[in-house]
Structures are given as C-alpha cells and as structure tokens.
C-alpha cells in the first residue's frame, strides 16, 4: 500500500480525519478530505502517542493503528480470539481499567491476549459473573459501575476531591448508611467469661444507634443496614447493595475485633484497595480521618488504616470505611467499650471524621478540634467564608 501523505485527497483521507477527530487530535467537526497541514500535524501526534515512527504519513502500520483506535470501549464484545487476537483502543481502555484496579494484565498493549483474558475472568469471578474471560455487556456494565469508585493515581485523586469540594462543606441533606456488623444468627466476637454480656453484634448496634442520633442532629439522613435483633445475618454484598440503592454519600461499617491473644488491642480502619497500591481515594481519606479522630479522642491504640478488597468495600459505590473499634478480647478495650460515655466519644470522633472529609483541604482543622455538638455553627461559618 502506498502511504497516504500530505497533498492527498479523497475518501481514505476523510476516514483518517474522522478517526483523528474521534481521538480529539482534530476538532470534532473537522470533516473534509484534504490531507492538509492540520491533518499532518494530527497524524504526527498520533504516531508519537503510539510509539510509531513519526513521518506524518499513513503507511500500513499507522493505518492499522488508526483502525484499532476507532473502537470505543463497550462498542463491541471483546474476547480472546485465536490465532488473530483482537486489538484496539477499547482493549487498551479495558487493560488500563483492570490495571488500575490491580488485576495483572501485563502491559496495556491494546492486544486481547491470554493474560488479559485471565484477568477478565478473575474480575468476573470476584463480581459474581460467569468467568468466561470475555468482555460482553455484563462485564462492561460491572466495570462501569465500579468506574467512579476505584481509582489509581494522583490526577484522579484530585478530581475526586474536587467533586467533594464542589458539594460544599455542609452535612445537611447527605445520606449516610451505617452498617452495624453481624447480627441475627451471627453474634460476631463473643467473650464468654467476665462481666460483659455484650456480643460484638449488640455492641456495634448500640454504637450505630448513637451515631445515627448524632448525624441526624447535624441534618444528615441516616439509614441502618439492620435492626437490633434481625432474624438472619445480612451478607456483606447485600449491605453494600442496600447502600447503593439508597444512593448513600458515605458508608460506615462498625465492628469490634477479637484475637486469641488478650494483649491484642486498638482501633483500625479499612478502605477499598488492593496490594498493587490501587485505592479508593476518598475512602482512604475518610478512613484516615476517622482513624485519627478516634485515636485522638479515645486513646485507643492506633492500629492504623489499611486497604482491603473486601466485598463490603469493593461493591459500595461511595466512600466506604469499616471501623474495628477495639478488641472485645482485650480486657482494657472491653472495659472502655462497656462505658456508654466512651462509646459517645467514639461516635463523636466518627462524626468529626465525616465532617472533615467535606471540608476543603486548605480549610481542614486539627484532629480533635471539631466540637460535634456545634457542628451546625461550624458548617454555617465555613459556608459564609465562601
Ligand atoms: Zn466483626
């Protein structure tokens, strides 16, 4: 094939210009069938972005790359084809998406090979889809549903905090779903000896009710995932679904921990993330704020914030945090947790953490400084500054 080059004219040039416009290398309404200077510059930019030799002409290799580039993710079903693998921009988008979420596709090379197929199957298995390694409508939808929640690098982090900043600092009218862990047939951590007859399930429901009261007083719509003594124990996936269906802004799951060693103690928070450093940025921020507030206000040992890919955190589509408020198996933690005033301090700390998540970073306040009982005043004051 003779390269198509500057000065050429005709339907092939028109097609090239259409693809380049689709890639935003030419104005959207470019049209035309002249291989003009503008086209040449766009072709050079395209070649550079694809690691092709930059000559400003469309030879066989550049043509294939342009052909692959016309596919938008979701426009066709993707699968591992043998012997001629599917290639295209849509494959690259899929690979980048999977990489961001921590699945091993190797390099995002725009080729749907065996490694991409395996990564898709793993993703499908974890989402409860048929793990056939092909990317059809169900898998595309599952990826899109996760789209806003799971993010990778810093640019995304900035966009997410921008969205929160634009929402403003007020808690009024937001929806928070509080999830007291366990319940029903599953009591969670139980300590058979001693004076405490609280189970984990009872204790975290008490915490959830107190938190509900505090948040409601600040104008927040609150929903609990279960009552004090449900018949069955709701699976985590259903709890996540409930929060999604309510369009919650924040999801807070409450647990206490337990360990065979009675010396294990302290508070830890968890947000969505994988071993590869992929994380839900707002989830991580919320978890960090809640963790610091609880440590500062209660003196519980700081067992830090951790990334986990648990269903509860992965399937929720809003900033989600799971708090393990102390060890019921630790005599020290237990003695504190049975004190209702202590539980109120825990709850105040969580409210302060949620409030701080909505304060713009430059207006964030020192840990422990928010007086939760004056939340409305703080919110009003910080709105006036705007
Ligand atoms: Zn638990």
Tab-separated table of N, CA, C and O and ligand atoms in Angstrom, residues 182 200 255-256 322, ligand 1:
chain	number	residue	atom	x	y	z
A	182	UNK	N	-22.453	-8.004	61.543
A	182	UNK	CA	-23.032	-9.238	62.098
A	182	UNK	C	-24.526	-9.088	62.386
A	182	UNK	O	-25.215	-8.380	61.682
A	200	UNK	N	-20.370	-8.706	70.047
A	200	UNK	CA	-19.967	-7.689	69.074
A	200	UNK	C	-21.205	-7.123	68.361
A	200	UNK	O	-21.341	-5.907	68.197
A	255	UNK	N	-17.554	-2.498	63.531
A	255	UNK	CA	-17.220	-3.806	64.093
A	255	UNK	C	-16.355	-3.606	65.326
A	255	UNK	O	-15.770	-2.548	65.517
A	256	UNK	N	-16.261	-4.683	66.141
A	256	UNK	CA	-15.161	-4.754	67.098
A	256	UNK	C	-14.359	-5.990	66.739
A	256	UNK	O	-14.879	-6.911	66.107
A	322	UNK	N	-14.661	0.715	57.021
A	322	UNK	CA	-15.027	-0.232	58.073
A	322	UNK	C	-14.140	0.072	59.269
A	322	UNK	O	-12.920	0.162	59.151
B	1	LIG	ZN1	-16.945	-8.095	63.143
